[in-house]
Amino acid sequence: MGGWVEGDPVGNRLFLDLPAVVLERGGELSAVRVAYETWGTLAPDGGNAVLIEHALTGDSHVVGPAGPGHPTGGWWEGLVGPGRPLDTDRWFVVCANVLGGCQGTTGPGSLAPDGARWGSRFPEVTVADQVQVEVALADALGVGRWTCVVGGSMGGMRALEWAVALPERVGGLFFLASGAAATGDQIGTQTTQQAAVRTDPRWRGGDYDAAEPPVDGLGIARRIAHLTYRSALELDARFGTRVQEDGRYAVGSYLDHHADKLVGRFDAGSYVVLTEAMNSWDVGRGRGGVEAALSRVTARTVVAGIDTDRLYPPALQQRVADALGVPLRLIPSPYGHDGFLVEVEAVGALLGELLAG
């Protein structure tokens, strides 16, 4: 159970080994490995590259079937490929597993230089640190400037950080179902999820046995999170108060299913590290505030949200849109926050519009 580890099939992953990475909150990682996937061919001048940023429990496998090394199929199927909105006959598309993750990039479940798992020794990382690692990947790939950086939810944070920190390297920005800074509501739900993981007796301060991970705590965290990902409208329409033949509420069975799916492919330590990176997110930190930071953006931008999103409500995207002087594009969906993954046709239309410009 858990994330990808050395010795597992690599699937479609490629790897880049980096030297020491100095971190925003202090300290450093003496070595970092980045797992990534690519689709299409990079133009000789490097001018056709698009970066996709995954969300909390995503990874580099944007599209493609499940198989050895990939426990699930692509998480944004329909978006990338020949004739798709990100047409790989034209664009060179890249997605990397995030720093602190558990699908090939260095995280708490990875081996430290002493040969033991990082575990509780893994340092705090921020969105800025994660983008720093992606900059090194772009340099190694020969990408001096992204035609577009695309991200939703936690991925939207990294996309926005790219556009603010390195405006000269971002031609287009697609900012979707995210915010410019964490809210008290988001921090509250995410620290509750962390508490669920940490109270599992198998957590052991983060230094748990890889053969006996804290799956009960991680499963509870996923249930809490999933309720914020979907809308009350959808849950009432699909499940309401219905009780199954086994005596369980249907909605409870649904949440159990999603918890079981996650613990089979994700690492509890990464879950804590990444939700803490989300908690500390503030694009305006050290830049004079959010609006001052956003004034640095020079990319052609689409800002979009999901009309029923209760985790990243449209007001958060409206703030970004207003600061950048662009309209907020609302996607109607009954699916809440997860609409950014489900409504692929609407997302693809907006992305195509951005790329056509």
XYZ file of C-alpha atoms in Angstrom:
357
model
C 0.000 0.000 0.000
C 1.015 3.616 -0.398
C 2.930 5.462 -3.044
C 5.501 4.452 -5.610
C 8.829 3.249 -4.198
C 12.172 2.301 -5.682
C 11.933 -1.115 -7.259
C 8.341 -0.677 -8.405
C 7.710 -0.633 -12.182
C 8.480 2.847 -13.504
C 5.647 2.873 -16.026
C 5.840 5.992 -18.186
C 7.904 7.964 -15.678
C 11.146 9.663 -16.515
C 13.503 10.814 -13.767
C 15.780 13.778 -13.157
C 18.263 13.880 -10.285
C 19.016 17.327 -8.893
C 21.689 18.581 -6.510
C 20.857 20.131 -3.149
C 17.702 22.243 -2.971
C 17.689 25.086 -0.424
C 14.224 25.510 1.074
C 12.189 28.647 1.785
C 11.531 27.772 5.439
C 15.158 26.849 6.119
C 17.340 23.821 5.621
C 17.875 21.901 2.444
C 17.353 18.590 0.733
C 20.776 17.282 -0.187
C 19.427 15.556 -3.289
C 16.098 15.539 -5.069
C 14.745 13.164 -7.684
C 11.912 14.392 -9.911
C 9.534 11.978 -11.640
C 7.806 13.342 -14.717
C 6.061 12.373 -17.926
C 5.965 14.043 -21.328
C 3.757 13.870 -24.402
C 4.568 15.229 -27.856
C 7.896 16.535 -29.129
C 9.759 19.626 -27.989
C 10.338 22.058 -30.856
C 13.982 22.827 -31.729
C 13.602 26.301 -30.221
C 11.797 24.943 -27.148
C 8.857 27.201 -27.876
C 5.924 24.753 -27.784
C 6.061 23.545 -24.177
C 3.083 23.383 -21.818
C 3.320 22.521 -18.122
C 0.430 20.799 -16.321
C 0.366 21.040 -12.526
C -1.397 18.250 -10.632
C -3.532 18.615 -7.501
C -3.034 17.137 -4.013
C -3.382 13.425 -4.727
C -2.516 13.601 -8.427
C 0.775 12.678 -10.043
C 2.599 12.872 -13.366
C 0.186 10.437 -15.062
C -2.191 12.979 -16.609
C -3.403 10.638 -19.331
C -2.864 6.992 -20.125
C -4.119 3.640 -18.906
C -3.535 2.033 -15.550
C -0.826 -0.595 -15.648
C 2.520 -1.538 -14.126
C 3.718 1.502 -12.176
C 0.415 3.354 -12.575
C -2.286 2.093 -10.192
C -4.918 4.282 -11.835
C -5.520 5.695 -15.287
C -4.797 9.296 -16.148
C -6.470 11.850 -13.881
C -7.312 14.326 -16.693
C -8.226 11.995 -19.549
C -9.437 13.736 -22.671
C -7.249 16.816 -22.281
C -3.931 15.690 -23.781
C -3.297 13.838 -27.028
C -3.641 14.146 -30.811
C -6.666 16.281 -31.607
C -7.280 17.051 -27.942
C -7.246 20.585 -26.455
C -3.554 20.019 -25.694
C -2.818 18.568 -29.123
C 0.395 16.596 -28.875
C 0.938 16.981 -32.608
C 1.582 20.629 -31.760
C 2.446 20.902 -28.066
C 5.109 19.322 -25.886
C 3.292 18.643 -22.619
C 5.037 18.022 -19.298
C 3.740 17.022 -15.877
C 5.964 16.311 -12.874
C 5.129 14.728 -9.554
C 5.406 17.475 -6.946
C 8.208 17.825 -4.383
C 6.992 16.075 -1.231
C 4.836 13.707 -3.275
C 4.832 9.932 -3.365
C 4.808 8.968 -7.024
C 8.506 9.117 -7.824
C 9.563 12.597 -6.727
C 11.411 12.923 -3.427
C 9.060 12.944 -0.439
C 8.786 11.571 3.103
C 8.536 8.001 1.809
C 11.738 8.309 -0.243
C 15.127 7.100 0.911
C 17.350 9.734 2.494
C 21.126 9.735 1.868
C 21.593 7.448 4.898
C 19.481 4.766 3.218
C 16.507 5.066 5.576
C 13.163 6.642 4.732
C 12.973 10.376 5.294
C 9.847 9.983 7.416
C 9.568 12.639 10.122
C 12.911 14.130 9.073
C 11.470 15.369 5.797
C 11.519 19.176 5.980
C 8.624 21.569 5.514
C 8.259 22.546 1.871
C 6.279 25.384 0.322
C 4.716 25.995 -3.060
C 7.722 28.188 -3.891
C 10.053 25.254 -3.151
C 7.995 23.008 -5.400
C 8.217 25.508 -8.246
C 11.966 25.874 -7.690
C 12.293 22.153 -8.431
C 10.113 22.522 -11.539
C 12.347 25.360 -12.759
C 15.319 23.007 -12.586
C 13.333 20.433 -14.562
C 12.434 23.010 -17.212
C 16.083 23.989 -17.515
C 17.121 20.360 -17.924
C 14.482 19.830 -20.624
C 15.567 22.926 -22.527
C 12.375 24.873 -21.860
C 13.237 28.530 -21.374
C 9.647 29.692 -21.459
C 6.377 27.796 -21.116
C 3.760 28.606 -23.715
C 1.269 27.927 -20.940
C 1.210 26.700 -17.344
C -2.038 24.945 -16.440
C -3.194 24.046 -12.944
C -6.274 23.439 -10.847
C -6.641 23.299 -7.060
C -3.172 22.750 -5.523
C -1.852 22.757 -9.088
C -3.291 26.235 -9.557
C -1.091 27.433 -6.714
C 2.057 26.316 -8.498
C 0.828 27.714 -11.808
C 0.254 31.115 -10.191
C 3.611 30.977 -8.393
C 5.322 30.373 -11.743
C 3.587 33.386 -13.303
C 4.427 35.661 -10.356
C 7.967 34.492 -9.572
C 9.144 34.048 -13.174
C 6.880 36.134 -15.430
C 9.418 36.114 -18.234
C 9.161 32.317 -18.411
C 5.349 32.023 -18.591
C 3.537 33.024 -21.774
C 0.099 31.814 -20.717
C -1.542 31.031 -17.392
C -4.623 28.862 -16.885
C -5.616 29.297 -13.236
C -8.463 26.993 -12.286
C -10.464 26.309 -9.091
C -7.797 27.661 -6.783
C -6.920 30.749 -4.752
C -4.062 33.189 -4.266
C -3.719 32.371 -0.551
C -5.027 29.738 1.833
C -8.197 30.605 3.746
C -9.026 29.838 7.356
C -11.679 27.403 6.166
C -9.191 25.489 4.009
C -6.564 25.422 6.751
C -9.201 24.195 9.189
C -10.296 21.271 7.048
C -6.720 20.354 6.129
C -5.389 20.436 9.701
C -8.334 18.214 10.686
C -7.281 15.773 7.965
C -3.710 15.877 9.294
C -4.999 15.174 12.799
C -6.814 12.108 11.502
C -3.548 10.763 10.076
C -1.494 11.602 13.152
C -3.917 9.944 15.592
C -3.617 6.599 13.820
C -1.480 4.468 16.214
C 0.602 3.320 13.244
C 1.677 6.894 12.418
C 4.526 6.725 14.954
C 5.393 10.386 14.605
C 5.780 9.972 10.862
C 8.328 7.152 11.119
C 5.889 4.333 10.455
C 6.675 0.910 9.102
C 6.204 0.983 5.335
C 4.609 -2.456 5.602
C 2.060 -1.149 8.128
C 1.206 2.431 7.137
C -1.458 4.447 8.971
C -4.184 3.604 6.486
C -7.061 4.125 8.920
C -6.059 7.711 9.592
C -5.372 8.416 5.943
C -8.732 6.938 5.011
C -10.544 9.231 7.448
C -8.595 12.193 6.067
C -9.720 11.266 2.578
C -13.354 11.025 3.650
C -13.188 14.519 5.169
C -11.492 15.885 2.070
C -13.863 14.233 -0.362
C -16.843 15.905 1.270
C -15.235 19.265 0.428
C -14.529 18.136 -3.135
C -18.166 17.430 -4.020
C -21.268 19.581 -3.689
C -24.112 19.122 -1.220
C -26.467 19.218 -4.206
C -24.795 16.221 -5.815
C -24.531 14.181 -2.612
C -28.217 14.729 -1.848
C -29.260 13.895 -5.409
C -27.118 10.744 -5.641
C -27.464 9.361 -2.132
C -29.773 11.375 0.090
C -30.711 9.296 3.128
C -30.716 5.986 1.256
C -29.602 2.931 3.242
C -28.050 -0.054 1.472
C -28.909 -3.705 2.004
C -25.855 -4.042 4.251
C -27.275 -1.385 6.567
C -24.816 1.341 5.636
C -25.840 4.755 4.404
C -25.106 4.897 0.693
C -23.124 8.110 1.061
C -20.998 6.477 3.760
C -20.302 3.522 1.479
C -19.307 5.968 -1.267
C -16.818 7.690 1.044
C -15.449 4.327 2.187
C -14.809 3.439 -1.444
C -12.820 6.605 -2.094
C -10.857 6.145 1.123
C -9.926 2.589 0.148
C -8.838 3.728 -3.309
C -6.544 6.420 -1.942
C -4.770 4.381 0.722
C -3.818 1.878 -1.951
C -1.858 4.433 -3.941
C -0.863 7.300 -1.643
C 1.562 7.818 1.223
C 0.342 9.257 4.526
C 3.529 11.252 5.053
C 3.122 12.935 1.686
C -0.486 13.720 2.521
C 0.604 15.617 5.635
C 3.506 17.394 3.910
C 1.448 18.484 0.908
C -1.581 19.669 2.872
C 0.795 21.711 5.029
C 2.273 23.271 1.871
C -1.285 24.181 0.898
C -1.897 25.644 4.369
C 1.122 27.934 4.047
C 0.237 29.071 0.517
C 0.205 32.840 0.032
C 1.439 34.224 -3.277
C 1.773 37.638 -1.616
C 4.167 36.501 1.133
C 7.283 38.638 0.945
C 5.874 40.480 -2.078
C 3.790 43.196 -0.451
C 0.519 41.257 -0.442
C -1.568 39.366 -2.961
C -2.469 42.259 -5.256
C 1.123 43.513 -5.378
C 2.318 40.018 -6.226
C -0.278 39.577 -8.957
C 0.805 42.845 -10.565
C 3.957 40.998 -11.654
C 2.026 38.657 -13.953
C 2.554 39.347 -17.656
C 1.096 36.094 -19.017
C -2.041 35.986 -21.106
C -4.425 34.530 -18.535
C -7.665 32.622 -18.154
C -9.060 32.476 -14.622
C -11.806 29.879 -14.184
C -13.829 28.395 -11.359
C -16.592 25.881 -10.700
C -19.911 27.466 -9.730
C -20.667 24.880 -6.995
C -17.149 24.728 -5.511
C -17.339 24.999 -1.720
C -13.617 24.347 -1.076
C -12.321 27.011 -3.497
C -15.438 29.135 -4.009
C -15.586 31.453 -7.037
C -14.904 34.531 -4.887
C -11.305 33.335 -4.586
C -10.884 33.205 -8.356
C -12.701 36.527 -8.687
C -9.992 38.178 -6.585
C -7.314 36.884 -8.953
C -9.300 37.803 -12.058
C -9.899 41.337 -10.778
C -6.227 41.841 -9.976
C -5.212 40.609 -13.430
C -7.932 42.557 -15.233
C -9.563 39.534 -16.841
C -13.107 38.140 -16.563
C -13.823 35.180 -14.321
C -14.981 32.223 -16.407
C -17.410 30.118 -14.375
C -17.971 26.495 -15.345
C -21.414 25.201 -14.311
C -21.240 21.790 -12.675
C -23.125 19.821 -10.025
C -19.868 18.181 -8.915
C -18.386 20.929 -6.733
C -14.624 21.340 -6.603
C -14.086 18.083 -8.500
C -15.817 19.719 -11.445
C -12.407 20.958 -12.580
C -11.502 17.313 -13.246
C -14.917 16.097 -14.386
C -15.956 18.880 -16.784
C -13.178 18.138 -19.260
C -15.051 19.492 -22.289
C -15.626 22.894 -20.686
C -12.080 23.050 -19.302
C -10.682 22.047 -22.691
C -12.678 24.758 -24.478
C -11.239 27.450 -22.198
C -7.744 26.053 -22.554
C -8.094 25.968 -26.334
C -9.219 29.582 -26.285
C -6.131 30.568 -24.267
C -3.737 28.668 -26.516
C -5.346 30.063 -29.671
C -4.535 33.539 -28.419
